[in-house]
Amino acid sequence: MTNDKLNKHEWPLWEVFIRSKAGLDHKHAGSLHAADAEMAIENARDVYTRRMEGVSIWVVESKNIHASDPGESASLYDPASDKIYRHPTFYDLPDEVKYM
Amino acid sequence: MSLEYTLRLADDALILGHRLSEWCGHGPILEQDIALTNTSLDHLGRARSLFQYAAEQFNNLPENEKKTAVTSVAIQNLVNTGNTLDEDDMAFLRDGWDFRNVLLVEQPNNDWAYTVARALYYDAFAFYFFSALQNSKETTLAAIAEKSLKEVTYHLRWSSEWVVRLGDGTEESRERMQTALNELWSFTGELFNMSDAEKEAALSGIGVDLASLQPKWMERIASVLQEATLEVPKGTWMQEGGKHGRHTEHLGYILAEMQFMQRTYPGMEW
């Protein structure tokens, strides 16, 4: 089977994001195949929330996600490595402030 | 009579749950395989609750009524040796004539379109049925109905969307969906045809007046099929018998597979 033929018979890939409880953010849970957005949400419900993992689902077609290039990671991320002053570790926190 | 009503509901759940479980490992894609397994487990969970209740009702019957309420040989052997029944006995030791499920749920999976068509007909019925059963005077049934309604709401969403997807899909999917809907149509009349046990349950406020559900069911089916660009089947002749223990040949095969282990190795656990 050629790639073209294979792709024609396969449903598009979707990325699934699950929020585990109200107030938290959606986290990437995995990916799955589905023919349309409704089916993607239902498949995500059946595959990723069957053990009570979530209260909200986002799905996005994988082709719509644009990623940074791993080959450019040196120029993108290394410059931050010697700038420790960007971390808020130089401040003295009063004892009353919790959960920081 | 209330026991018969409980078994009537339990058997729909058990047999449909078993049918859907046959897709496990055979689904067209992993995601839908899991979807159907989840749904199957919803039905089997409901069957368990109902069989526990049925066993309790049976055990509370006067001795002479235990002889006639369920006449399957293996059940009567337990009764004659002074045993009480539990949920597993109800599922695994009754013979075909004691099963009260509608014929629709025992029909074979055949292909995806048949499975989806059967699901739509049943889920739409179950949605209105459990909505109404929440008001049952029997608190156990009302509680089971409340839990089931949430599950069934999702089942109906799943089956409706599949009918639309296939009906409004390709020429082939449309034709196969319509064929499946037509072939299973004659099993839908029985859903609303009340047996004596159902009439009595409805009158006493325990059960649901099924005739009153039919217009809502019809409206829902018509609206899904319209969206799917499909025709509502026109046939008026309807099958019946399941509610009285007269089944199609398919039930025997289901029971043979489902009950084999408990019949051959009584009381075995794993």
Coordinates of C-alpha atoms in Angstrom, one line a residue:
Chain A
M1 CA 0.0 0.0 0.0
T2 CA 1.4 3.4 -0.9
N3 CA 1.6 6.2 1.6
D4 CA -1.1 8.1 -0.2
K5 CA -3.5 5.2 0.0
L6 CA -2.7 4.6 3.6
N7 CA -3.4 8.2 4.6
K8 CA -6.6 8.2 2.7
H9 CA -7.9 5.4 4.9
E10 CA -6.6 6.7 8.2
W11 CA -8.4 9.2 10.2
P12 CA -6.5 12.4 11.2
L13 CA -4.5 12.5 14.4
W14 CA -5.6 14.7 17.3
E15 CA -3.8 15.9 20.4
V16 CA -5.8 15.6 23.6
F17 CA -5.5 17.9 26.6
I18 CA -7.3 17.0 29.9
R19 CA -8.0 19.2 32.9
S20 CA -8.0 17.0 36.0
K21 CA -10.1 19.4 38.1
A22 CA -11.7 22.8 38.1
G23 CA -9.1 25.6 38.4
L24 CA -6.1 23.6 37.1
D25 CA -4.8 23.9 33.6
H26 CA -5.3 21.5 30.7
K27 CA -2.4 19.1 30.3
H28 CA -1.4 17.1 27.3
A29 CA -2.6 13.6 27.8
G30 CA -1.7 11.9 24.5
S31 CA -3.1 11.6 21.0
L32 CA -5.6 9.6 19.1
H33 CA -7.3 9.1 15.7
A34 CA -10.8 10.5 14.9
A35 CA -12.8 11.4 11.9
D36 CA -14.0 14.8 13.3
A37 CA -13.9 17.0 16.4
E38 CA -16.9 15.5 18.0
M39 CA -15.5 12.0 17.6
A40 CA -12.2 13.2 18.9
I41 CA -13.7 14.5 22.1
E42 CA -15.7 11.3 22.6
N43 CA -12.7 9.1 21.9
A44 CA -10.7 11.2 24.3
R45 CA -13.4 10.7 26.9
D46 CA -13.4 7.0 26.4
V47 CA -9.6 6.6 26.2
Y48 CA -8.3 9.1 28.6
T49 CA -11.0 9.8 31.3
R50 CA -12.3 6.3 32.0
R51 CA -10.5 6.3 35.4
M52 CA -11.8 9.7 36.4
E53 CA -8.8 11.6 35.2
G54 CA -10.6 14.7 34.0
V55 CA -13.4 17.2 34.1
S56 CA -12.7 19.0 30.8
I57 CA -11.2 18.0 27.4
W58 CA -9.6 20.0 24.6
V59 CA -8.7 18.4 21.3
V60 CA -6.8 19.9 18.5
E61 CA -5.8 18.4 15.2
S62 CA -2.1 17.5 15.4
K63 CA -1.4 19.3 12.1
N64 CA -2.4 22.6 13.6
I65 CA 0.3 22.4 16.3
H66 CA 3.5 24.2 15.3
A67 CA 6.6 23.2 17.1
S68 CA 10.0 24.7 17.7
D69 CA 12.9 23.2 15.8
P70 CA 15.0 20.9 18.0
G71 CA 18.0 21.8 15.8
E72 CA 17.8 25.3 17.0
S73 CA 17.6 24.5 20.7
A74 CA 21.1 25.9 21.3
S75 CA 20.2 29.4 20.1
L76 CA 16.7 29.3 21.6
Y77 CA 17.3 28.0 25.1
D78 CA 21.0 28.0 26.0
P79 CA 21.2 31.8 26.4
A80 CA 18.8 31.6 29.4
S81 CA 21.1 29.2 31.3
D82 CA 23.5 31.9 32.8
K83 CA 20.7 34.3 33.8
I84 CA 19.9 33.0 37.3
Y85 CA 18.7 36.5 38.3
R86 CA 15.5 35.8 36.4
H87 CA 14.5 33.3 39.1
P88 CA 12.7 34.9 42.0
T89 CA 15.1 33.2 44.5
F90 CA 16.8 36.4 45.6
Y91 CA 13.8 37.7 47.5
D92 CA 13.1 37.0 51.2
L93 CA 9.6 35.8 51.6
P94 CA 7.7 36.7 54.8
D95 CA 6.6 33.6 56.7
E96 CA 2.9 34.5 56.3
V97 CA 3.1 34.0 52.5
K98 CA 2.4 30.4 51.9
Y99 CA 2.3 28.2 48.8
M100 CA 5.0 30.0 46.8
Chain B
M1 CA -44.8 -9.7 39.7
S2 CA -42.2 -7.1 40.7
L3 CA -39.5 -9.7 40.4
E4 CA -40.5 -10.4 36.8
Y5 CA -40.3 -6.6 36.2
T6 CA -36.8 -6.4 37.7
L7 CA -35.6 -9.4 35.5
R8 CA -37.2 -7.7 32.5
L9 CA -34.9 -4.7 33.0
A10 CA -31.9 -6.8 34.1
D11 CA -32.0 -9.1 31.0
D12 CA -31.9 -6.2 28.5
A13 CA -28.8 -4.9 30.3
L14 CA -27.1 -8.2 30.5
I15 CA -27.7 -9.3 26.9
L16 CA -26.9 -6.0 25.3
G17 CA -23.8 -5.7 27.5
H18 CA -22.7 -9.1 26.4
R19 CA -23.4 -8.4 22.7
L20 CA -21.3 -5.2 22.8
S21 CA -18.5 -7.0 24.7
E22 CA -18.2 -9.2 21.6
W23 CA -16.6 -6.2 19.9
C24 CA -13.7 -6.2 22.5
G25 CA -10.5 -6.7 20.5
H26 CA -12.4 -6.5 17.2
G27 CA -13.3 -2.7 17.0
P28 CA -12.4 -0.9 13.7
I29 CA -9.9 1.3 15.6
L30 CA -8.6 1.2 19.2
E31 CA -10.5 4.2 20.2
Q32 CA -13.9 2.8 19.2
D33 CA -13.0 -0.6 20.6
I34 CA -12.6 1.1 24.0
A35 CA -15.7 3.2 23.5
L36 CA -17.8 0.0 23.0
T37 CA -16.2 -1.8 25.9
N38 CA -16.9 1.2 28.1
T39 CA -20.6 1.1 27.0
S40 CA -20.7 -2.7 27.5
L41 CA -19.5 -2.2 31.0
D42 CA -22.1 0.4 31.7
H43 CA -24.8 -2.1 30.7
L44 CA -23.2 -5.0 32.7
G45 CA -22.9 -2.7 35.8
R46 CA -26.6 -2.0 35.5
A47 CA -27.3 -5.7 35.1
R48 CA -25.4 -6.4 38.3
S49 CA -27.4 -3.9 40.3
L50 CA -30.7 -5.2 39.0
F51 CA -29.7 -8.9 39.5
Q52 CA -28.7 -8.2 43.1
Y53 CA -32.1 -6.7 43.6
A54 CA -33.9 -9.5 41.7
A55 CA -32.1 -12.2 43.8
E56 CA -33.2 -10.4 47.0
Q57 CA -36.8 -10.3 45.7
F58 CA -36.6 -14.0 44.8
N59 CA -35.2 -15.0 48.2
N60 CA -38.1 -13.1 49.9
L61 CA -40.8 -15.0 48.0
P62 CA -42.9 -17.6 49.9
E63 CA -41.6 -21.1 49.2
N64 CA -44.4 -22.2 46.9
E65 CA -43.9 -19.1 44.7
K66 CA -40.2 -19.9 44.3
K67 CA -41.2 -23.1 42.5
T68 CA -43.0 -21.1 39.7
A69 CA -41.3 -17.7 39.5
V70 CA -38.2 -18.9 37.8
T71 CA -38.5 -22.5 36.4
S72 CA -35.0 -23.1 35.0
V73 CA -33.7 -26.5 36.1
A74 CA -30.5 -25.3 37.7
I75 CA -32.3 -22.6 39.7
Q76 CA -34.9 -25.1 40.9
N77 CA -32.1 -27.5 42.0
L78 CA -30.8 -24.7 44.2
V79 CA -34.2 -24.0 45.6
N80 CA -34.9 -27.7 46.3
T81 CA -31.6 -28.0 48.2
G82 CA -32.6 -25.0 50.4
N83 CA -30.1 -22.5 48.8
T84 CA -30.7 -18.7 48.4
L85 CA -29.9 -17.1 45.0
D86 CA -27.4 -14.4 44.2
E87 CA -26.8 -12.2 41.2
D88 CA -24.5 -14.7 39.5
D89 CA -27.2 -17.4 39.7
M90 CA -29.6 -15.1 38.0
A91 CA -27.2 -14.4 35.1
F92 CA -25.6 -17.8 34.6
L93 CA -28.2 -20.4 35.7
R94 CA -31.4 -19.4 34.1
D95 CA -32.4 -21.0 30.7
G96 CA -33.6 -19.1 27.7
W97 CA -37.3 -19.3 28.5
D98 CA -36.7 -17.4 31.8
F99 CA -35.0 -14.5 30.0
R100 CA -37.2 -11.4 29.5
N101 CA -35.1 -9.2 27.3
V102 CA -36.5 -7.7 24.2
L103 CA -35.5 -9.4 20.9
L104 CA -33.7 -6.3 19.7
V105 CA -30.8 -6.6 22.1
E106 CA -30.0 -10.2 21.3
Q107 CA -29.7 -9.5 17.5
P108 CA -26.1 -10.2 16.3
N109 CA -23.6 -7.4 15.8
N110 CA -23.3 -8.3 12.2
D111 CA -21.3 -5.2 11.1
W112 CA -20.7 -1.7 12.4
A113 CA -23.9 -0.4 10.8
Y114 CA -26.1 -3.0 12.5
T115 CA -24.4 -2.5 15.8
V116 CA -24.9 1.3 15.5
A117 CA -28.5 0.9 14.4
R118 CA -29.4 -1.4 17.3
A119 CA -27.7 1.0 19.6
L120 CA -29.6 4.0 18.3
Y121 CA -33.0 2.2 18.6
Y122 CA -32.2 1.0 22.1
D123 CA -30.4 4.0 23.5
A124 CA -33.2 6.4 22.4
F125 CA -35.7 4.1 24.2
A126 CA -33.4 3.8 27.3
F127 CA -33.0 7.5 27.5
Y128 CA -36.7 8.2 27.8
F129 CA -37.3 5.0 29.9
F130 CA -34.8 5.8 32.6
S131 CA -35.8 9.5 32.6
A132 CA -39.3 8.3 33.6
L133 CA -38.1 5.4 35.9
Q134 CA -36.4 8.0 38.1
N135 CA -39.9 8.6 39.5
S136 CA -40.4 5.0 40.4
K137 CA -41.9 4.4 43.9
E138 CA -39.4 1.6 44.3
T139 CA -36.4 3.5 45.6
T140 CA -33.9 0.8 44.4
L141 CA -35.2 1.1 40.8
A142 CA -35.3 4.9 41.0
A143 CA -31.7 5.0 42.1
I144 CA -30.5 2.7 39.4
A145 CA -32.5 4.8 36.9
E146 CA -30.8 8.0 38.0
K147 CA -27.3 6.5 37.6
S148 CA -28.2 4.8 34.3
L149 CA -29.6 8.0 32.8
K150 CA -26.2 9.6 32.8
E151 CA -24.6 6.6 31.1
V152 CA -27.4 6.3 28.6
T153 CA -27.3 10.0 27.7
Y154 CA -23.8 9.4 26.5
H155 CA -24.7 6.2 24.7
L156 CA -27.4 8.0 22.8
R157 CA -25.0 10.7 21.8
W158 CA -22.5 8.1 20.6
S159 CA -25.0 6.1 18.5
S160 CA -26.8 9.2 17.1
E161 CA -23.5 10.7 15.9
W162 CA -22.5 7.5 14.2
V163 CA -25.8 7.2 12.4
V164 CA -25.4 10.7 11.1
R165 CA -21.7 10.1 10.2
L166 CA -22.5 7.0 8.2
G167 CA -25.8 8.2 6.8
D168 CA -24.4 11.5 5.6
G169 CA -21.1 9.8 4.6
T170 CA -20.2 8.0 1.5
E171 CA -22.6 6.2 -0.9
E172 CA -21.7 2.9 0.6
S173 CA -21.9 3.9 4.2
R174 CA -25.3 5.5 3.6
E175 CA -26.6 2.4 1.9
R176 CA -25.3 0.0 4.6
M177 CA -26.6 2.2 7.4
Q178 CA -30.1 2.4 5.8
T179 CA -30.1 -1.4 5.3
A180 CA -29.3 -2.0 9.0
L181 CA -32.0 0.4 10.2
N182 CA -34.5 -1.3 7.9
E183 CA -33.5 -4.8 9.0
L184 CA -33.8 -4.1 12.7
W185 CA -36.9 -2.0 12.5
S186 CA -39.3 -4.9 13.1
F187 CA -37.7 -5.3 16.5
T188 CA -38.6 -1.8 17.8
G189 CA -42.3 -2.4 18.3
E190 CA -41.7 -4.7 21.2
L191 CA -40.0 -2.0 23.2
F192 CA -43.3 -0.3 23.7
N193 CA -45.6 -3.3 23.8
M194 CA -46.3 -3.9 27.5
S195 CA -46.3 -7.3 29.0
D196 CA -48.6 -8.0 32.0
A197 CA -45.7 -7.5 34.4
E198 CA -45.0 -4.1 32.8
K199 CA -48.6 -3.0 32.9
E200 CA -48.9 -3.9 36.5
A201 CA -45.7 -2.2 37.4
A202 CA -46.8 1.0 35.5
L203 CA -50.2 1.0 37.3
S204 CA -48.6 0.6 40.7
G205 CA -46.2 3.5 40.1
I206 CA -43.1 1.2 40.1
G207 CA -42.7 0.9 36.4
V208 CA -43.1 3.2 33.4
D209 CA -46.0 3.5 31.0
L210 CA -44.2 2.5 27.8
A211 CA -46.9 3.6 25.4
S212 CA -46.4 7.2 26.6
L213 CA -42.7 7.0 25.5
Q214 CA -43.3 5.9 22.0
P215 CA -44.1 9.4 20.5
K216 CA -41.0 10.9 22.0
W217 CA -38.9 8.0 20.8
M218 CA -40.3 8.3 17.3
E219 CA -39.6 12.0 17.2
R220 CA -36.0 11.5 18.3
I221 CA -35.4 8.7 15.8
A222 CA -36.9 10.8 13.0
S223 CA -34.8 13.8 13.9
V224 CA -31.6 11.8 13.9
L225 CA -32.4 10.1 10.7
Q226 CA -33.3 13.4 9.0
E227 CA -30.0 14.8 10.0
A228 CA -28.4 11.6 8.6
T229 CA -30.3 12.1 5.3
L230 CA -31.8 8.6 5.9
E231 CA -35.4 7.4 5.7
V232 CA -37.4 6.2 8.7
P233 CA -38.3 2.6 7.9
K234 CA -41.9 2.2 6.9
G235 CA -42.7 -1.4 8.0
T236 CA -45.6 -1.8 10.4
W237 CA -45.4 -5.5 11.2
M238 CA -43.5 -6.0 14.4
Q239 CA -41.7 -9.0 16.1
E240 CA -42.5 -9.8 19.7
G241 CA -41.9 -12.6 22.2
G242 CA -38.8 -11.8 24.2
K243 CA -40.7 -10.3 27.1
H244 CA -42.5 -13.6 27.4
G245 CA -39.5 -15.8 27.1
R246 CA -39.9 -16.6 23.4
H247 CA -36.6 -15.7 21.8
T248 CA -34.8 -15.7 18.4
E249 CA -32.3 -18.5 17.9
H250 CA -29.5 -16.0 18.7
L251 CA -30.2 -16.0 22.5
G252 CA -29.3 -19.7 22.8
Y253 CA -25.8 -19.0 21.4
I254 CA -25.2 -16.1 23.7
L255 CA -26.2 -18.1 26.7
A256 CA -24.1 -21.1 25.7
E257 CA -21.0 -18.9 25.5
M258 CA -21.8 -16.8 28.5
Q259 CA -22.9 -19.5 30.9
F260 CA -20.6 -22.4 29.9
M261 CA -18.0 -21.9 32.6
Q262 CA -20.5 -21.6 35.5
R263 CA -22.5 -24.5 34.2
T264 CA -19.5 -26.8 33.8
Y265 CA -17.6 -25.7 36.9
P266 CA -20.3 -24.5 39.3
G267 CA -19.2 -21.7 41.6
M268 CA -15.8 -21.2 40.0
E269 CA -14.1 -17.9 40.5
W270 CA -11.1 -16.3 38.8

